[in-house]
PDB file of C-alpha atoms in Angstrom:
ATOM      1  CA  MET A   1      53.079 -21.128-113.467  1.00  0.00           C
ATOM      2  CA  ASN A   2      55.540 -22.793-115.461  1.00  0.00           C
ATOM      3  CA  ASN A   3      55.109 -26.034-113.071  1.00  0.00           C
ATOM      4  CA  LEU A   4      51.045 -26.192-113.346  1.00  0.00           C
ATOM      5  CA  LEU A   5      51.562 -25.370-117.725  1.00  0.00           C
ATOM      6  CA  ASP A   6      54.160 -28.562-117.548  1.00  0.00           C
ATOM      7  CA  MET A   7      51.958 -30.399-115.760  1.00  0.00           C
ATOM      8  CA  ALA A   8      49.245 -29.334-117.530  1.00  0.00           C
ATOM      9  CA  ARG A   9      50.794 -30.840-120.839  1.00  0.00           C
ATOM     10  CA  LEU A  10      52.220 -33.640-119.351  1.00  0.00           C
ATOM     11  CA  GLN A  11      49.042 -35.287-117.921  1.00  0.00           C
ATOM     12  CA  ALA A  12      47.051 -34.139-121.901  1.00  0.00           C
ATOM     13  CA  GLY A  13      50.278 -36.337-123.129  1.00  0.00           C
ATOM     14  CA  VAL A  14      50.884 -33.486-125.543  1.00  0.00           C
ATOM     15  CA  VAL A  15      54.131 -33.331-124.637  1.00  0.00           C
ATOM     16  CA  THR A  16      56.544 -35.622-127.655  1.00  0.00           C
ATOM     17  CA  LEU A  17      59.846 -36.444-126.302  1.00  0.00           C
ATOM     18  CA  ASN A  18      62.801 -35.344-128.180  1.00  0.00           C
ATOM     19  CA  ARG A  19      65.086 -38.513-127.146  1.00  0.00           C
ATOM     20  CA  GLN A  20      68.448 -38.372-128.613  1.00  0.00           C
ATOM     21  CA  TRP A  21      71.377 -40.182-127.297  1.00  0.00           C
ATOM     22  CA  ASN A  22      72.800 -37.839-124.128  1.00  0.00           C
ATOM     23  CA  ALA A  23      75.574 -38.286-121.867  1.00  0.00           C
ATOM     24  CA  LEU A  24      73.944 -37.780-118.234  1.00  0.00           C
ATOM     25  CA  GLU A  25      76.753 -35.793-117.085  1.00  0.00           C
ATOM     26  CA  GLU A  26      75.751 -32.965-119.549  1.00  0.00           C
ATOM     27  CA  VAL A  27      72.557 -33.020-118.541  1.00  0.00           C
ATOM     28  CA  ALA A  28      72.901 -33.256-115.222  1.00  0.00           C
ATOM     29  CA  GLY A  29      75.928 -30.837-115.697  1.00  0.00           C
ATOM     30  CA  SER A  30      73.362 -28.387-117.282  1.00  0.00           C
ATOM     31  CA  ALA A  31      70.620 -28.205-114.363  1.00  0.00           C
ATOM     32  CA  LEU A  32      73.425 -27.366-112.201  1.00  0.00           C
ATOM     33  CA  ARG A  33      74.433 -24.786-114.130  1.00  0.00           C
ATOM     34  CA  LEU A  34      71.152 -22.946-114.438  1.00  0.00           C
ATOM     35  CA  LEU A  35      70.498 -23.919-110.527  1.00  0.00           C
ATOM     36  CA  SER A  36      74.807 -21.965-109.831  1.00  0.00           C
ATOM     37  CA  LYS A  37      73.536 -19.004-108.046  1.00  0.00           C
ATOM     38  CA  ALA A  38      71.021 -21.270-105.807  1.00  0.00           C
ATOM     39  CA  LEU A  39      74.027 -23.471-105.211  1.00  0.00           C
ATOM     40  CA  GLU A  40      76.127 -20.808-104.387  1.00  0.00           C
ATOM     41  CA  GLY A  41      77.796 -22.084-100.671  1.00  0.00           C
ATOM     42  CA  ARG A  42      77.082 -25.702-101.139  1.00  0.00           C
ATOM     43  CA  THR A  43      79.417 -28.722-102.199  1.00  0.00           C
ATOM     44  CA  VAL A  44      77.686 -30.702-104.477  1.00  0.00           C
ATOM     45  CA  GLU A  45      79.400 -33.831-104.739  1.00  0.00           C
ATOM     46  CA  THR A  46      78.854 -35.697-108.385  1.00  0.00           C
ATOM     47  CA  ARG A  47      79.196 -39.709-108.737  1.00  0.00           C
ATOM     48  CA  LEU A  48      79.114 -40.004-112.154  1.00  0.00           C
ATOM     49  CA  PRO A  49      81.201 -42.727-114.021  1.00  0.00           C
ATOM     50  CA  ALA A  50      82.940 -42.510-117.135  1.00  0.00           C
ATOM     51  CA  ASP A  51      81.591 -45.574-118.245  1.00  0.00           C
ATOM     52  CA  LEU A  52      78.087 -44.314-117.874  1.00  0.00           C
ATOM     53  CA  PRO A  53      76.138 -45.556-121.045  1.00  0.00           C
ATOM     54  CA  LEU A  54      74.398 -42.472-122.984  1.00  0.00           C
ATOM     55  CA  LEU A  55      70.441 -42.392-122.391  1.00  0.00           C
ATOM     56  CA  ARG A  56      68.564 -41.844-125.408  1.00  0.00           C
ATOM     57  CA  VAL A  57      66.343 -39.233-123.856  1.00  0.00           C
ATOM     58  CA  ASP A  58      64.785 -35.668-123.392  1.00  0.00           C
ATOM     59  CA  ALA A  59      67.841 -33.714-122.036  1.00  0.00           C
ATOM     60  CA  VAL A  60      65.553 -30.582-121.834  1.00  0.00           C
ATOM     61  CA  LEU A  61      62.885 -32.897-119.538  1.00  0.00           C
ATOM     62  CA  LEU A  62      65.209 -34.613-117.714  1.00  0.00           C
ATOM     63  CA  GLU A  63      67.374 -31.447-116.766  1.00  0.00           C
ATOM     64  CA  ARG A  64      64.154 -30.260-115.504  1.00  0.00           C
ATOM     65  CA  VAL A  65      64.397 -33.597-113.431  1.00  0.00           C
ATOM     66  CA  PHE A  66      67.455 -33.253-111.695  1.00  0.00           C
ATOM     67  CA  ALA A  67      66.885 -29.358-111.831  1.00  0.00           C
ATOM     68  CA  ASN A  68      63.631 -29.973-109.447  1.00  0.00           C
ATOM     69  CA  LEU A  69      65.548 -32.547-107.443  1.00  0.00           C
ATOM     70  CA  VAL A  70      68.609 -30.078-106.558  1.00  0.00           C
ATOM     71  CA  GLU A  71      66.289 -27.313-106.281  1.00  0.00           C
ATOM     72  CA  ASN A  72      64.505 -29.857-103.415  1.00  0.00           C
ATOM     73  CA  ALA A  73      67.495 -30.595-101.775  1.00  0.00           C
ATOM     74  CA  ILE A  74      67.986 -26.624-101.755  1.00  0.00           C
ATOM     75  CA  LYS A  75      64.827 -25.833-100.230  1.00  0.00           C
ATOM     76  CA  TYR A  76      64.532 -28.823 -97.454  1.00  0.00           C
ATOM     77  CA  SER A  77      67.938 -29.014 -96.262  1.00  0.00           C
ATOM     78  CA  PRO A  78      70.553 -26.128 -94.350  1.00  0.00           C
ATOM     79  CA  PRO A  79      72.088 -23.759 -95.625  1.00  0.00           C
ATOM     80  CA  GLY A  80      75.712 -24.689 -96.769  1.00  0.00           C
ATOM     81  CA  SER A  81      74.948 -28.336 -96.295  1.00  0.00           C
ATOM     82  CA  GLY A  82      75.618 -30.653 -99.916  1.00  0.00           C
ATOM     83  CA  ILE A  83      74.120 -32.304-101.750  1.00  0.00           C
ATOM     84  CA  ALA A  84      75.110 -35.534-103.820  1.00  0.00           C
ATOM     85  CA  ILE A  85      74.229 -36.588-107.457  1.00  0.00           C
ATOM     86  CA  ALA A  86      75.156 -40.655-108.197  1.00  0.00           C
ATOM     87  CA  ALA A  87      74.405 -42.733-110.770  1.00  0.00           C
ATOM     88  CA  HIS A  88      75.339 -46.324-111.418  1.00  0.00           C
ATOM     89  CA  VAL A  89      74.463 -49.173-114.005  1.00  0.00           C
ATOM     90  CA  GLU A  90      71.587 -51.659-112.913  1.00  0.00           C
ATOM     91  CA  ALA A  91      71.230 -54.764-113.855  1.00  0.00           C
ATOM     92  CA  THR A  92      67.217 -56.511-114.219  1.00  0.00           C
ATOM     93  CA  GLU A  93      65.039 -58.857-116.216  1.00  0.00           C
ATOM     94  CA  SER A  94      64.135 -56.660-118.528  1.00  0.00           C
ATOM     95  CA  GLY A  95      67.951 -55.418-119.326  1.00  0.00           C
ATOM     96  CA  GLU A  96      70.069 -52.538-117.879  1.00  0.00           C
ATOM     97  CA  GLN A  97      68.511 -49.618-116.010  1.00  0.00           C
ATOM     98  CA  VAL A  98      70.640 -46.107-115.167  1.00  0.00           C
ATOM     99  CA  LYS A  99      69.667 -45.533-111.271  1.00  0.00           C
ATOM    100  CA  VAL A 100      69.852 -42.051-110.230  1.00  0.00           C
ATOM    101  CA  SER A 101      69.963 -40.560-107.162  1.00  0.00           C
ATOM    102  CA  VAL A 102      69.949 -36.931-105.618  1.00  0.00           C
ATOM    103  CA  SER A 103      70.306 -37.201-101.870  1.00  0.00           C
ATOM    104  CA  ASP A 104      70.520 -34.037 -99.090  1.00  0.00           C
ATOM    105  CA  HIS A 105      70.776 -33.623 -95.572  1.00  0.00           C
ATOM    106  CA  GLY A 106      67.588 -31.986 -94.940  1.00  0.00           C
ATOM    107  CA  ARG A 107      65.731 -33.522 -92.168  1.00  0.00           C
ATOM    108  CA  GLY A 108      64.128 -35.909 -95.286  1.00  0.00           C
ATOM    109  CA  PHE A 109      60.583 -37.052 -96.214  1.00  0.00           C
ATOM    110  CA  PRO A 110      58.185 -37.866 -93.476  1.00  0.00           C
ATOM    111  CA  PRO A 111      57.414 -41.593 -93.559  1.00  0.00           C
ATOM    112  CA  ALA A 112      53.757 -41.161 -93.987  1.00  0.00           C
ATOM    113  CA  MET A 113      54.564 -39.010 -96.771  1.00  0.00           C
ATOM    114  CA  ALA A 114      56.684 -41.373 -98.771  1.00  0.00           C
ATOM    115  CA  GLN A 115      53.420 -43.024-100.595  1.00  0.00           C
ATOM    116  CA  HIS A 116      52.248 -39.473-101.288  1.00  0.00           C
ATOM    117  CA  ALA A 117      55.497 -36.776-102.175  1.00  0.00           C
ATOM    118  CA  PHE A 118      54.868 -37.313-106.071  1.00  0.00           C
ATOM    119  CA  GLU A 119      51.622 -36.675-106.557  1.00  0.00           C
ATOM    120  CA  LYS A 120      49.956 -33.009-107.764  1.00  0.00           C
ATOM    121  CA  PHE A 121      50.151 -30.542-104.361  1.00  0.00           C
ATOM    122  CA  THR A 122      51.718 -32.557-102.186  1.00  0.00           C
ATOM    123  CA  ARG A 123      53.890 -30.297 -99.849  1.00  0.00           C
ATOM    124  CA  GLY A 124      56.787 -31.519 -96.999  1.00  0.00           C
ATOM    125  CA  ASP A 125      55.526 -28.002 -95.295  1.00  0.00           C
ATOM    126  CA  ASN A 126      51.778 -27.167 -96.073  1.00  0.00           C
ATOM    127  CA  GLU A 127      52.531 -24.065 -94.562  1.00  0.00           C
ATOM    128  CA  SER A 128      55.621 -22.376 -94.559  1.00  0.00           C
ATOM    129  CA  SER A 129      57.733 -19.983 -95.780  1.00  0.00           C
ATOM    130  CA  THR A 130      58.997 -22.730 -98.236  1.00  0.00           C
ATOM    131  CA  PRO A 131      58.292 -21.740-101.920  1.00  0.00           C
ATOM    132  CA  GLY A 132      56.555 -23.445-104.093  1.00  0.00           C
ATOM    133  CA  VAL A 133      52.839 -25.260-104.346  1.00  0.00           C
ATOM    134  CA  GLY A 134      54.109 -29.164-104.745  1.00  0.00           C
ATOM    135  CA  LEU A 135      54.353 -29.918-108.599  1.00  0.00           C
ATOM    136  CA  GLY A 136      58.148 -30.677-108.528  1.00  0.00           C
ATOM    137  CA  LEU A 137      57.679 -34.130-107.801  1.00  0.00           C
ATOM    138  CA  ALA A 138      54.894 -34.996-109.840  1.00  0.00           C
ATOM    139  CA  ILE A 139      56.432 -33.185-112.899  1.00  0.00           C
ATOM    140  CA  CYS A 140      59.913 -35.190-112.269  1.00  0.00           C
ATOM    141  CA  ARG A 141      57.539 -38.577-111.543  1.00  0.00           C
ATOM    142  CA  ALA A 142      55.809 -37.426-115.141  1.00  0.00           C
ATOM    143  CA  ILE A 143      58.702 -37.209-117.158  1.00  0.00           C
ATOM    144  CA  VAL A 144      60.286 -40.278-115.980  1.00  0.00           C
ATOM    145  CA  GLU A 145      57.735 -42.628-116.469  1.00  0.00           C
ATOM    146  CA  ALA A 146      57.378 -41.381-119.874  1.00  0.00           C
ATOM    147  CA  HIS A 147      60.771 -42.171-120.560  1.00  0.00           C
ATOM    148  CA  GLN A 148      59.835 -46.261-119.125  1.00  0.00           C
ATOM    149  CA  GLY A 149      62.204 -44.970-115.516  1.00  0.00           C
ATOM    150  CA  ARG A 150      60.870 -45.433-111.896  1.00  0.00           C
ATOM    151  CA  ILE A 151      61.456 -42.691-109.443  1.00  0.00           C
ATOM    152  CA  TRP A 152      60.795 -43.183-105.572  1.00  0.00           C
ATOM    153  CA  ILE A 153      61.940 -41.703-102.029  1.00  0.00           C
ATOM    154  CA  ALA A 154      64.564 -44.495-100.862  1.00  0.00           C
ATOM    155  CA  PRO A 155      65.240 -44.781 -97.433  1.00  0.00           C
ATOM    156  CA  GLN A 156      67.866 -43.078 -95.572  1.00  0.00           C
ATOM    157  CA  GLU A 157      71.244 -45.220 -94.499  1.00  0.00           C
ATOM    158  CA  ALA A 158      73.255 -42.498 -92.434  1.00  0.00           C
ATOM    159  CA  GLY A 159      71.630 -39.714 -90.651  1.00  0.00           C
ATOM    160  CA  PRO A 160      69.743 -37.251 -91.911  1.00  0.00           C
ATOM    161  CA  GLY A 161      68.439 -36.112 -95.250  1.00  0.00           C
ATOM    162  CA  ALA A 162      66.439 -37.201 -98.055  1.00  0.00           C
ATOM    163  CA  THR A 163      67.257 -39.116-101.502  1.00  0.00           C
ATOM    164  CA  VAL A 164      64.941 -39.771-104.533  1.00  0.00           C
ATOM    165  CA  CYS A 165      65.961 -41.858-107.065  1.00  0.00           C
ATOM    166  CA  PHE A 166      64.995 -42.612-110.215  1.00  0.00           C
ATOM    167  CA  THR A 167      65.597 -45.322-113.099  1.00  0.00           C
ATOM    168  CA  LEU A 168      66.276 -44.511-117.040  1.00  0.00           C
ATOM    169  CA  PRO A 169      66.089 -47.657-119.517  1.00  0.00           C
ATOM    170  CA  VAL A 170      69.189 -48.160-121.174  1.00  0.00           C
ATOM    171  CA  GLU A 171      68.717 -49.095-124.951  1.00  0.00           C
ATOM    172  CA  VAL A 172      71.050 -50.654-127.694  1.00  0.00           C
ATOM    173  CA  GLN A 173      73.702 -47.422-128.791  1.00  0.00           C
ATOM    174  CA  PRO A 174      73.754 -47.240-132.388  1.00  0.00           C
ATOM    175  CA  ALA A 175      76.592 -48.358-133.896  1.00  0.00           C
ATOM    176  CA  LEU A 176      79.084 -45.658-135.202  1.00  0.00           C
ATOM    177  CA  PRO A 177      79.900 -45.336-138.445  1.00  0.00           C
ATOM    178  CA  GLU A 178      84.117 -46.051-139.133  1.00  0.00           C
ATOM    179  CA  GLU A 179      86.381 -43.445-140.298  1.00  0.00           C
TER     180      GLU A 179
END
């Protein structure tokens, strides 16, 4: 029900971003703490360099992106398998961005689904015992796009699994007052 309400708010444009300067490591860590019970028996490898820039984001909404992506990794990968969260800065024509990836060792996305995975009510298994109504990735897309980023399914480089990537723009940080 919360996903339906969030999706309706995001689509209606009634969500005002509370953009503050945040460390990506703290936002991801907060999402992992929320999912600590569901993550029992799994390892989560985080590769978030200490020199990542602060990002001007709505931490609550970005935490939701991480939580949704990690929940999907839990749902669609074998019990006990690992999950990886990584990020790095990339230079683009329009400036720098942080690219984030969340990977698992599940069966991955069917090739035909890659283009439709972020649409509302799209599920990996239409008829399955896996809980959900297919809004998690649609909510992730709405949140990432509200932050002027983009989100996509990356091709797997080796072995089974799924990787979802998203980008967030790096803005010029204000100068800190000298002490």
